[in-house]
Amino acid sequence: YTLSLAANANNSVDTLDLLLSRGAQLEDSGALQNAALYDRLLSVKLLLNRGAKIDEIPATNPGDERDCDNGTALHRAVYGSAVDVVEFLLGKGADMRILDQMGRTVMAIAERRKGEEKMEKIIKLLMDAEAKL
């Protein structure tokens, strides 16, 4: 849980690196999902470099559970309107066809907020990625 909380904090890269070097468990921690949700691109990069699985869906919904159902880092980045993180994850091969625990794709999440400036950019990124499949 500590790793997941550190992932959504500003300037969390050093804290995450320290926690991981001291044995914090990355698998099923939700840290990657939280970093993606809160648009922490440097933390996303660090966590992937340290072995986070890009398409993992943790057993529990980490962090802010009010509005976002459990999904992959890509689901959470789309939900959080994190354009740069979405672009990065897609570039790293995140699978946009995976369903979250509510049975939604990332495109379904994005389309619910169509018209928002950032979401329009995300929809374009997703459409471009889909065209390459």
C-alpha positions as a printed NumPy array, in Angstrom:
array([[  0.   ,   0.   ,   0.   ],
       [  2.912,   2.346,   0.746],
       [  4.307,   1.87 ,  -2.746],
       [  0.92 ,   2.657,  -4.262],
       [  0.624,   5.859,  -2.21 ],
       [  4.129,   6.946,  -3.111],
       [  3.342,   6.488,  -6.8  ],
       [  0.716,   9.226,  -6.828],
       [  2.749,  11.82 ,  -4.936],
       [  4.498,  14.69 ,  -6.662],
       [  8.206,  14.069,  -7.139],
       [  7.769,  10.463,  -6.064],
       [ 10.457,   8.892,  -8.25 ],
       [ 13.156,   8.971,  -5.571],
       [ 10.754,   7.664,  -2.938],
       [  9.598,   4.846,  -5.209],
       [ 13.176,   3.929,  -6.064],
       [ 14.101,   3.857,  -2.372],
       [ 11.095,   1.719,  -1.44 ],
       [ 11.811,  -0.729,  -4.257],
       [ 15.493,  -0.937,  -3.354],
       [ 14.457,  -1.76 ,   0.22 ],
       [ 12.28 ,  -4.662,  -0.898],
       [  8.825,  -3.183,  -1.445],
       [  6.712,  -5.628,  -3.431],
       [  5.888,  -4.259,  -6.864],
       [  3.643,  -7.067,  -8.048],
       [ -0.033,  -6.467,  -7.281],
       [  0.822,  -3.203,  -5.476],
       [ -1.181,  -0.917,  -7.749],
       [  1.749,   1.507,  -7.879],
       [  1.858,   1.567, -11.684],
       [ -1.887,   2.133, -11.873],
       [ -1.722,   5.011,  -9.381],
       [  1.217,   6.645, -11.136],
       [ -0.729,   6.412, -14.404],
       [ -3.941,   7.786, -12.893],
       [ -2.187,  10.789, -11.384],
       [ -0.183,  11.529, -14.56 ],
       [  3.22 ,  10.731, -13.03 ],
       [  5.101,   9.82 , -16.222],
       [  8.538,   9.608, -14.57 ],
       [  7.143,   7.245, -11.944],
       [  5.471,   5.132, -14.646],
       [  8.808,   4.856, -16.459],
       [ 10.669,   3.935, -13.262],
       [  8.121,   1.293, -12.272],
       [  8.192,  -0.324, -15.706],
       [ 11.997,  -0.284, -15.66 ],
       [ 11.906,  -1.942, -12.229],
       [  9.684,  -4.776, -13.488],
       [  6.062,  -3.661, -13.218],
       [  3.83 ,  -5.572, -15.609],
       [  2.287,  -3.085, -18.021],
       [ -1.044,  -4.949, -18.35 ],
       [ -1.441,  -6.104, -14.745],
       [ -4.766,  -5.596, -13.013],
       [ -4.078,  -5.622,  -9.265],
       [ -6.303,  -7.677,  -7.005],
       [ -7.492,  -4.528,  -5.228],
       [ -8.218,  -1.037,  -6.49 ],
       [ -5.301,   1.091,  -5.301],
       [ -5.532,   4.697,  -4.255],
       [ -8.604,   6.767,  -4.98 ],
       [-11.453,   4.282,  -5.215],
       [-14.325,   6.768,  -5.506],
       [-14.724,   6.87 ,  -9.259],
       [-12.263,   4.585, -10.991],
       [-12.867,   0.875, -11.302],
       [ -9.905,  -1.455, -11.189],
       [ -8.072,  -1.893, -14.47 ],
       [ -4.66 ,  -1.725, -16.053],
       [ -2.358,   1.289, -15.943],
       [ -3.757,   2.256, -19.345],
       [ -7.335,   2.201, -18.01 ],
       [ -6.298,   4.422, -15.122],
       [ -4.32 ,   6.826, -17.334],
       [ -7.328,   7.233, -19.624],
       [ -9.603,   7.767, -16.646],
       [ -7.206,  10.377, -15.244],
       [ -6.892,  12.171, -18.619],
       [ -3.134,  11.608, -18.489],
       [ -2.379,  12.182, -22.175],
       [  1.411,  11.749, -21.96 ],
       [  1.097,   8.586, -19.892],
       [ -1.459,   7.116, -22.32 ],
       [  0.845,   7.87 , -25.239],
       [  3.833,   6.361, -23.427],
       [  1.991,   3.192, -22.38 ],
       [  0.64 ,   2.644, -25.875],
       [  4.158,   3.108, -27.239],
       [  5.379,   0.452, -24.798],
       [  2.766,  -2.024, -26.02 ],
       [ -0.005,  -1.729, -23.436],
       [ -2.954,  -3.853, -24.539],
       [ -5.929,  -1.588, -25.131],
       [ -8.27 ,  -4.566, -25.616],
       [ -8.12 ,  -5.69 , -21.974],
       [-11.346,  -5.175, -20.035],
       [-11.408,  -3.569, -16.603],
       [-13.361,  -5.18 , -13.783],
       [-16.52 ,  -3.468, -15.036],
       [-16.037,  -5.037, -18.485],
       [-14.948,  -1.819, -20.23 ],
       [-12.15 ,  -1.178, -22.684],
       [-10.055,   1.967, -22.466],
       [-11.906,   3.317, -25.52 ],
       [-15.256,   2.845, -23.771],
       [-13.944,   4.85 , -20.807],
       [-12.645,   7.601, -23.091],
       [-15.849,   7.842, -25.12 ],
       [-17.911,   8.491, -21.989],
       [-16.086,  11.823, -21.686],
       [-15.936,  12.703, -25.357],
       [-15.741,  16.446, -25.912],
       [-13.249,  17.151, -23.147],
       [-10.044,  18.539, -24.681],
       [ -7.646,  16.039, -23.126],
       [-10.021,  13.155, -23.785],
       [-10.218,  14.056, -27.468],
       [ -6.41 ,  13.748, -27.629],
       [ -6.605,  10.397, -25.856],
       [ -9.31 ,   9.13 , -28.207],
       [ -7.091,  10.038, -31.162],
       [ -4.142,   8.199, -29.585],
       [ -6.33 ,   5.15 , -28.99 ],
       [ -7.723,   5.227, -32.531],
       [ -4.209,   5.472, -33.975],
       [ -3.075,   2.55 , -31.809],
       [ -6.132,   0.518, -32.792],
       [ -5.402,   1.104, -36.475],
       [ -1.975,  -0.523, -35.94 ],
       [ -3.424,  -3.707, -34.422]])
